[in-house]
Amino acid sequence: MKVEGFVASLRNAETIGELFKILQKKGPIVELDGQKFLIVVEGDFEGRKFWTEINGEKANQALGDAMLNSSSFPFKCKRPYTGGNVIFVNFDDIETDKFLVAYRDPDYGIFYLVENGEAKEITEEEYEDLKGKMPEFKVRSMSDEQLEGMGAFFG
């Protein structure tokens, strides 16, 4: 599958439930163009926020500077006032062998344990129990030279 195809599949969601079904079917780790990615989504569905957590922390905080190294694509769903961003984190940049991923909204969640590059769906109870037992989530971020180059680029 290509990145564009994945983003297009999210655009087809007409309800937040459909959006979660698409995410559940795909799982948090997808292979696109022969490369593995961790999928992070965040956005708003008709006023109802949705987000991704890694080890119980919102993904944008867990990823930190590595977000700059990831590809982000905005998407809009078929309903008005819906959409968000899907962020593709190169799996080769993840330095942690075991971590948790959750796709959440205020009332619902889909939970995964990722171990050695494979994702397994788990219950919310298992997720809550494992949160405090996970190793620190680490992603290789940009080197100092890359950051200096971006600083020069952005002025």
mmCIF file with all atom_site columns, C-alpha atoms in Angstrom:
data_model
loop_
_atom_site.group_PDB
_atom_site.id
_atom_site.type_symbol
_atom_site.label_atom_id
_atom_site.label_alt_id
_atom_site.label_comp_id
_atom_site.label_asym_id
_atom_site.label_entity_id
_atom_site.label_seq_id
_atom_site.pdbx_PDB_ins_code
_atom_site.Cartn_x
_atom_site.Cartn_y
_atom_site.Cartn_z
_atom_site.occupancy
_atom_site.B_iso_or_equiv
_atom_site.pdbx_formal_charge
_atom_site.auth_seq_id
_atom_site.auth_comp_id
_atom_site.auth_asym_id
_atom_site.auth_atom_id
_atom_site.pdbx_PDB_model_num
ATOM 1   C CA . MET A 1 1   ? 0.000   0.000  0.000  1.00 0.00 ? 1   MET A CA 1
ATOM 2   C CA . LYS A 1 2   ? 1.070   3.547  -0.624 1.00 0.00 ? 2   LYS A CA 1
ATOM 3   C CA . VAL A 1 3   ? 0.919   6.474  1.813  1.00 0.00 ? 3   VAL A CA 1
ATOM 4   C CA . GLU A 1 4   ? -1.743  8.176  -0.309 1.00 0.00 ? 4   GLU A CA 1
ATOM 5   C CA . GLY A 1 5   ? -3.942  5.059  -0.148 1.00 0.00 ? 5   GLY A CA 1
ATOM 6   C CA . PHE A 1 6   ? -3.714  4.945  3.635  1.00 0.00 ? 6   PHE A CA 1
ATOM 7   C CA . VAL A 1 7   ? -4.620  8.633  3.977  1.00 0.00 ? 7   VAL A CA 1
ATOM 8   C CA . ALA A 1 8   ? -7.495  8.160  1.488  1.00 0.00 ? 8   ALA A CA 1
ATOM 9   C CA . SER A 1 9   ? -8.879  5.292  3.606  1.00 0.00 ? 9   SER A CA 1
ATOM 10  C CA . LEU A 1 10  ? -9.123  7.652  6.603  1.00 0.00 ? 10  LEU A CA 1
ATOM 11  C CA . ARG A 1 11  ? -10.969 10.215 4.480  1.00 0.00 ? 11  ARG A CA 1
ATOM 12  C CA . ASN A 1 12  ? -13.731 7.665  3.848  1.00 0.00 ? 12  ASN A CA 1
ATOM 13  C CA . ALA A 1 13  ? -14.838 7.640  7.503  1.00 0.00 ? 13  ALA A CA 1
ATOM 14  C CA . GLU A 1 14  ? -18.329 9.083  7.961  1.00 0.00 ? 14  GLU A CA 1
ATOM 15  C CA . THR A 1 15  ? -18.420 8.575  11.741 1.00 0.00 ? 15  THR A CA 1
ATOM 16  C CA . ILE A 1 16  ? -15.786 8.485  14.456 1.00 0.00 ? 16  ILE A CA 1
ATOM 17  C CA . GLY A 1 17  ? -16.650 4.795  14.878 1.00 0.00 ? 17  GLY A CA 1
ATOM 18  C CA . GLU A 1 18  ? -15.766 4.163  11.225 1.00 0.00 ? 18  GLU A CA 1
ATOM 19  C CA . LEU A 1 19  ? -12.501 6.027  11.704 1.00 0.00 ? 19  LEU A CA 1
ATOM 20  C CA . PHE A 1 20  ? -11.622 3.769  14.637 1.00 0.00 ? 20  PHE A CA 1
ATOM 21  C CA . LYS A 1 21  ? -12.624 0.661  12.618 1.00 0.00 ? 21  LYS A CA 1
ATOM 22  C CA . ILE A 1 22  ? -10.224 1.693  9.851  1.00 0.00 ? 22  ILE A CA 1
ATOM 23  C CA . LEU A 1 23  ? -7.438  2.232  12.398 1.00 0.00 ? 23  LEU A CA 1
ATOM 24  C CA . GLN A 1 24  ? -8.231  -1.104 14.052 1.00 0.00 ? 24  GLN A CA 1
ATOM 25  C CA . LYS A 1 25  ? -8.172  -2.938 10.720 1.00 0.00 ? 25  LYS A CA 1
ATOM 26  C CA . LYS A 1 26  ? -4.821  -1.392 9.743  1.00 0.00 ? 26  LYS A CA 1
ATOM 27  C CA . GLY A 1 27  ? -3.232  -1.570 13.204 1.00 0.00 ? 27  GLY A CA 1
ATOM 28  C CA . PRO A 1 28  ? -0.591  0.818  14.529 1.00 0.00 ? 28  PRO A CA 1
ATOM 29  C CA . ILE A 1 29  ? 2.210   -0.562 12.350 1.00 0.00 ? 29  ILE A CA 1
ATOM 30  C CA . VAL A 1 30  ? 1.779   -0.547 8.594  1.00 0.00 ? 30  VAL A CA 1
ATOM 31  C CA . GLU A 1 31  ? 4.058   -1.283 5.698  1.00 0.00 ? 31  GLU A CA 1
ATOM 32  C CA . LEU A 1 32  ? 3.894   1.382  3.013  1.00 0.00 ? 32  LEU A CA 1
ATOM 33  C CA . ASP A 1 33  ? 6.068   1.364  -0.080 1.00 0.00 ? 33  ASP A CA 1
ATOM 34  C CA . GLY A 1 34  ? 8.137   -1.448 1.470  1.00 0.00 ? 34  GLY A CA 1
ATOM 35  C CA . GLN A 1 35  ? 8.885   0.457  4.686  1.00 0.00 ? 35  GLN A CA 1
ATOM 36  C CA . LYS A 1 36  ? 7.364   0.007  8.174  1.00 0.00 ? 36  LYS A CA 1
ATOM 37  C CA . PHE A 1 37  ? 5.760   2.948  9.949  1.00 0.00 ? 37  PHE A CA 1
ATOM 38  C CA . LEU A 1 38  ? 4.125   3.601  13.301 1.00 0.00 ? 38  LEU A CA 1
ATOM 39  C CA . ILE A 1 39  ? 0.819   5.362  12.606 1.00 0.00 ? 39  ILE A CA 1
ATOM 40  C CA . VAL A 1 40  ? -0.118  8.296  14.838 1.00 0.00 ? 40  VAL A CA 1
ATOM 41  C CA . VAL A 1 41  ? -3.408  10.149 14.348 1.00 0.00 ? 41  VAL A CA 1
ATOM 42  C CA . GLU A 1 42  ? -4.871  13.184 16.036 1.00 0.00 ? 42  GLU A CA 1
ATOM 43  C CA . GLY A 1 43  ? -7.751  15.438 15.197 1.00 0.00 ? 43  GLY A CA 1
ATOM 44  C CA . ASP A 1 44  ? -11.360 16.347 15.680 1.00 0.00 ? 44  ASP A CA 1
ATOM 45  C CA . PHE A 1 45  ? -14.526 14.602 14.515 1.00 0.00 ? 45  PHE A CA 1
ATOM 46  C CA . GLU A 1 46  ? -17.443 17.051 14.666 1.00 0.00 ? 46  GLU A CA 1
ATOM 47  C CA . GLY A 1 47  ? -16.106 18.515 17.920 1.00 0.00 ? 47  GLY A CA 1
ATOM 48  C CA . ARG A 1 48  ? -15.018 15.159 19.392 1.00 0.00 ? 48  ARG A CA 1
ATOM 49  C CA . LYS A 1 49  ? -11.243 15.009 19.780 1.00 0.00 ? 49  LYS A CA 1
ATOM 50  C CA . PHE A 1 50  ? -9.259  11.859 18.995 1.00 0.00 ? 50  PHE A CA 1
ATOM 51  C CA . TRP A 1 51  ? -5.581  11.192 19.601 1.00 0.00 ? 51  TRP A CA 1
ATOM 52  C CA . THR A 1 52  ? -2.860  8.570  19.871 1.00 0.00 ? 52  THR A CA 1
ATOM 53  C CA . GLU A 1 53  ? -1.082  7.628  23.077 1.00 0.00 ? 53  GLU A CA 1
ATOM 54  C CA . ILE A 1 54  ? 2.277   5.900  23.438 1.00 0.00 ? 54  ILE A CA 1
ATOM 55  C CA . ASN A 1 55  ? 2.816   4.267  26.834 1.00 0.00 ? 55  ASN A CA 1
ATOM 56  C CA . GLY A 1 56  ? -0.066  6.352  28.232 1.00 0.00 ? 56  GLY A CA 1
ATOM 57  C CA . GLU A 1 57  ? 1.309   9.710  27.062 1.00 0.00 ? 57  GLU A CA 1
ATOM 58  C CA . LYS A 1 58  ? -0.064  11.721 24.135 1.00 0.00 ? 58  LYS A CA 1
ATOM 59  C CA . ALA A 1 59  ? 2.011   10.794 21.114 1.00 0.00 ? 59  ALA A CA 1
ATOM 60  C CA . ASN A 1 60  ? 3.146   14.316 20.254 1.00 0.00 ? 60  ASN A CA 1
ATOM 61  C CA . GLN A 1 61  ? 4.805   14.528 23.682 1.00 0.00 ? 61  GLN A CA 1
ATOM 62  C CA . ALA A 1 62  ? 6.176   10.975 23.563 1.00 0.00 ? 62  ALA A CA 1
ATOM 63  C CA . LEU A 1 63  ? 7.704   11.613 20.136 1.00 0.00 ? 63  LEU A CA 1
ATOM 64  C CA . GLY A 1 64  ? 9.104   15.059 20.939 1.00 0.00 ? 64  GLY A CA 1
ATOM 65  C CA . ASP A 1 65  ? 11.687  16.251 18.407 1.00 0.00 ? 65  ASP A CA 1
ATOM 66  C CA . ALA A 1 66  ? 11.243  13.044 16.403 1.00 0.00 ? 66  ALA A CA 1
ATOM 67  C CA . MET A 1 67  ? 7.982   14.565 15.136 1.00 0.00 ? 67  MET A CA 1
ATOM 68  C CA . LEU A 1 68  ? 10.168  16.814 12.965 1.00 0.00 ? 68  LEU A CA 1
ATOM 69  C CA . ASN A 1 69  ? 11.675  13.711 11.375 1.00 0.00 ? 69  ASN A CA 1
ATOM 70  C CA . SER A 1 70  ? 8.279   12.140 10.612 1.00 0.00 ? 70  SER A CA 1
ATOM 71  C CA . SER A 1 71  ? 5.947   12.643 7.673  1.00 0.00 ? 71  SER A CA 1
ATOM 72  C CA . SER A 1 72  ? 2.632   14.286 8.482  1.00 0.00 ? 72  SER A CA 1
ATOM 73  C CA . PHE A 1 73  ? -0.405  14.425 6.216  1.00 0.00 ? 73  PHE A CA 1
ATOM 74  C CA . PRO A 1 74  ? -3.592  16.346 6.979  1.00 0.00 ? 74  PRO A CA 1
ATOM 75  C CA . PHE A 1 75  ? -6.845  14.592 6.162  1.00 0.00 ? 75  PHE A CA 1
ATOM 76  C CA . LYS A 1 76  ? -10.509 15.584 6.071  1.00 0.00 ? 76  LYS A CA 1
ATOM 77  C CA . CYS A 1 77  ? -13.304 13.072 6.452  1.00 0.00 ? 77  CYS A CA 1
ATOM 78  C CA . LYS A 1 78  ? -16.598 13.086 4.552  1.00 0.00 ? 78  LYS A CA 1
ATOM 79  C CA . ARG A 1 79  ? -18.442 14.944 7.316  1.00 0.00 ? 79  ARG A CA 1
ATOM 80  C CA . PRO A 1 80  ? -18.054 18.684 7.854  1.00 0.00 ? 80  PRO A CA 1
ATOM 81  C CA . TYR A 1 81  ? -15.745 19.797 10.685 1.00 0.00 ? 81  TYR A CA 1
ATOM 82  C CA . THR A 1 82  ? -13.852 16.533 10.725 1.00 0.00 ? 82  THR A CA 1
ATOM 83  C CA . GLY A 1 83  ? -10.251 15.644 10.114 1.00 0.00 ? 83  GLY A CA 1
ATOM 84  C CA . GLY A 1 84  ? -6.817  15.737 11.534 1.00 0.00 ? 84  GLY A CA 1
ATOM 85  C CA . ASN A 1 85  ? -3.288  14.650 10.859 1.00 0.00 ? 85  ASN A CA 1
ATOM 86  C CA . VAL A 1 86  ? -1.818  11.239 10.294 1.00 0.00 ? 86  VAL A CA 1
ATOM 87  C CA . ILE A 1 87  ? 1.852   11.041 11.185 1.00 0.00 ? 87  ILE A CA 1
ATOM 88  C CA . PHE A 1 88  ? 4.080   8.309  9.792  1.00 0.00 ? 88  PHE A CA 1
ATOM 89  C CA . VAL A 1 89  ? 6.992   7.564  12.125 1.00 0.00 ? 89  VAL A CA 1
ATOM 90  C CA . ASN A 1 90  ? 9.677   5.501  10.411 1.00 0.00 ? 90  ASN A CA 1
ATOM 91  C CA . PHE A 1 91  ? 9.821   2.275  12.406 1.00 0.00 ? 91  PHE A CA 1
ATOM 92  C CA . ASP A 1 92  ? 13.595  2.055  11.896 1.00 0.00 ? 92  ASP A CA 1
ATOM 93  C CA . ASP A 1 93  ? 13.917  5.247  13.991 1.00 0.00 ? 93  ASP A CA 1
ATOM 94  C CA . ILE A 1 94  ? 12.187  3.684  17.016 1.00 0.00 ? 94  ILE A CA 1
ATOM 95  C CA . GLU A 1 95  ? 14.823  2.524  19.493 1.00 0.00 ? 95  GLU A CA 1
ATOM 96  C CA . THR A 1 96  ? 12.411  0.801  21.907 1.00 0.00 ? 96  THR A CA 1
ATOM 97  C CA . ASP A 1 97  ? 11.549  -2.882 21.344 1.00 0.00 ? 97  ASP A CA 1
ATOM 98  C CA . LYS A 1 98  ? 8.403   -2.893 23.485 1.00 0.00 ? 98  LYS A CA 1
ATOM 99  C CA . PHE A 1 99  ? 5.769   -0.171 23.889 1.00 0.00 ? 99  PHE A CA 1
ATOM 100 C CA . LEU A 1 100 ? 2.035   0.507  24.036 1.00 0.00 ? 100 LEU A CA 1
ATOM 101 C CA . VAL A 1 101 ? -0.084  2.346  21.471 1.00 0.00 ? 101 VAL A CA 1
ATOM 102 C CA . ALA A 1 102 ? -3.670  3.499  21.960 1.00 0.00 ? 102 ALA A CA 1
ATOM 103 C CA . TYR A 1 103 ? -6.050  5.278  19.608 1.00 0.00 ? 103 TYR A CA 1
ATOM 104 C CA . ARG A 1 104 ? -8.446  7.202  21.872 1.00 0.00 ? 104 ARG A CA 1
ATOM 105 C CA . ASP A 1 105 ? -11.292 9.620  22.125 1.00 0.00 ? 105 ASP A CA 1
ATOM 106 C CA . PRO A 1 106 ? -13.055 10.726 25.331 1.00 0.00 ? 106 PRO A CA 1
ATOM 107 C CA . ASP A 1 107 ? -15.207 7.547  25.426 1.00 0.00 ? 107 ASP A CA 1
ATOM 108 C CA . TYR A 1 108 ? -13.442 4.833  23.457 1.00 0.00 ? 108 TYR A CA 1
ATOM 109 C CA . GLY A 1 109 ? -10.046 3.318  22.762 1.00 0.00 ? 109 GLY A CA 1
ATOM 110 C CA . ILE A 1 110 ? -8.219  0.651  20.781 1.00 0.00 ? 110 ILE A CA 1
ATOM 111 C CA . PHE A 1 111 ? -5.131  -0.637 22.562 1.00 0.00 ? 111 PHE A CA 1
ATOM 112 C CA . TYR A 1 112 ? -1.995  -2.404 21.336 1.00 0.00 ? 112 TYR A CA 1
ATOM 113 C CA . LEU A 1 113 ? 1.155   -3.916 22.730 1.00 0.00 ? 113 LEU A CA 1
ATOM 114 C CA . VAL A 1 114 ? 4.001   -3.592 20.225 1.00 0.00 ? 114 VAL A CA 1
ATOM 115 C CA . GLU A 1 115 ? 6.851   -6.010 20.754 1.00 0.00 ? 115 GLU A CA 1
ATOM 116 C CA . ASN A 1 116 ? 9.755   -6.661 18.377 1.00 0.00 ? 116 ASN A CA 1
ATOM 117 C CA . GLY A 1 117 ? 7.988   -4.913 15.509 1.00 0.00 ? 117 GLY A CA 1
ATOM 118 C CA . GLU A 1 118 ? 4.674   -6.780 15.878 1.00 0.00 ? 118 GLU A CA 1
ATOM 119 C CA . ALA A 1 119 ? 1.440   -5.277 17.240 1.00 0.00 ? 119 ALA A CA 1
ATOM 120 C CA . LYS A 1 120 ? -1.071  -7.275 19.263 1.00 0.00 ? 120 LYS A CA 1
ATOM 121 C CA . GLU A 1 121 ? -4.449  -5.846 20.258 1.00 0.00 ? 121 GLU A CA 1
ATOM 122 C CA . ILE A 1 122 ? -5.009  -5.884 24.031 1.00 0.00 ? 122 ILE A CA 1
ATOM 123 C CA . THR A 1 123 ? -7.815  -4.846 26.387 1.00 0.00 ? 123 THR A CA 1
ATOM 124 C CA . GLU A 1 124 ? -8.033  -1.477 28.097 1.00 0.00 ? 124 GLU A CA 1
ATOM 125 C CA . GLU A 1 125 ? -7.400  -3.226 31.429 1.00 0.00 ? 125 GLU A CA 1
ATOM 126 C CA . GLU A 1 126 ? -4.186  -4.799 30.094 1.00 0.00 ? 126 GLU A CA 1
ATOM 127 C CA . TYR A 1 127 ? -3.151  -1.409 28.689 1.00 0.00 ? 127 TYR A CA 1
ATOM 128 C CA . GLU A 1 128 ? -3.692  0.339  32.027 1.00 0.00 ? 128 GLU A CA 1
ATOM 129 C CA . ASP A 1 129 ? -1.821  -2.424 33.866 1.00 0.00 ? 129 ASP A CA 1
ATOM 130 C CA . LEU A 1 130 ? 1.166   -2.359 31.471 1.00 0.00 ? 130 LEU A CA 1
ATOM 131 C CA . LYS A 1 131 ? 1.554   1.455  31.210 1.00 0.00 ? 131 LYS A CA 1
ATOM 132 C CA . GLY A 1 132 ? 3.834   1.774  34.225 1.00 0.00 ? 132 GLY A CA 1
ATOM 133 C CA . LYS A 1 133 ? 5.883   -1.304 33.289 1.00 0.00 ? 133 LYS A CA 1
ATOM 134 C CA . MET A 1 134 ? 7.057   -0.227 29.836 1.00 0.00 ? 134 MET A CA 1
ATOM 135 C CA . PRO A 1 135 ? 10.631  0.816  29.086 1.00 0.00 ? 135 PRO A CA 1
ATOM 136 C CA . GLU A 1 136 ? 11.139  4.450  28.113 1.00 0.00 ? 136 GLU A CA 1
ATOM 137 C CA . PHE A 1 137 ? 9.918   5.087  24.565 1.00 0.00 ? 137 PHE A CA 1
ATOM 138 C CA . LYS A 1 138 ? 12.810  6.399  22.473 1.00 0.00 ? 138 LYS A CA 1
ATOM 139 C CA . VAL A 1 139 ? 12.860  7.572  18.897 1.00 0.00 ? 139 VAL A CA 1
ATOM 140 C CA . ARG A 1 140 ? 15.986  8.675  17.107 1.00 0.00 ? 140 ARG A CA 1
ATOM 141 C CA . SER A 1 141 ? 15.498  12.381 16.481 1.00 0.00 ? 141 SER A CA 1
ATOM 142 C CA . MET A 1 142 ? 17.346  14.712 14.200 1.00 0.00 ? 142 MET A CA 1
ATOM 143 C CA . SER A 1 143 ? 21.047  15.112 14.715 1.00 0.00 ? 143 SER A CA 1
ATOM 144 C CA . ASP A 1 144 ? 22.439  18.473 15.850 1.00 0.00 ? 144 ASP A CA 1
ATOM 145 C CA . GLU A 1 145 ? 23.677  19.110 12.305 1.00 0.00 ? 145 GLU A CA 1
ATOM 146 C CA . GLN A 1 146 ? 20.178  18.503 10.885 1.00 0.00 ? 146 GLN A CA 1
ATOM 147 C CA . LEU A 1 147 ? 18.640  20.831 13.482 1.00 0.00 ? 147 LEU A CA 1
ATOM 148 C CA . GLU A 1 148 ? 21.232  23.543 12.729 1.00 0.00 ? 148 GLU A CA 1
ATOM 149 C CA . GLY A 1 149 ? 20.423  23.184 9.039  1.00 0.00 ? 149 GLY A CA 1
ATOM 150 C CA . MET A 1 150 ? 16.717  23.613 9.777  1.00 0.00 ? 150 MET A CA 1
ATOM 151 C CA . GLY A 1 151 ? 17.496  26.664 11.924 1.00 0.00 ? 151 GLY A CA 1
ATOM 152 C CA . ALA A 1 152 ? 19.406  28.175 9.022  1.00 0.00 ? 152 ALA A CA 1
ATOM 153 C CA . PHE A 1 153 ? 16.557  27.263 6.680  1.00 0.00 ? 153 PHE A CA 1
ATOM 154 C CA . PHE A 1 154 ? 13.870  28.839 8.869  1.00 0.00 ? 154 PHE A CA 1
ATOM 155 C CA . GLY A 1 155 ? 16.054  31.812 9.737  1.00 0.00 ? 155 GLY A CA 1
#
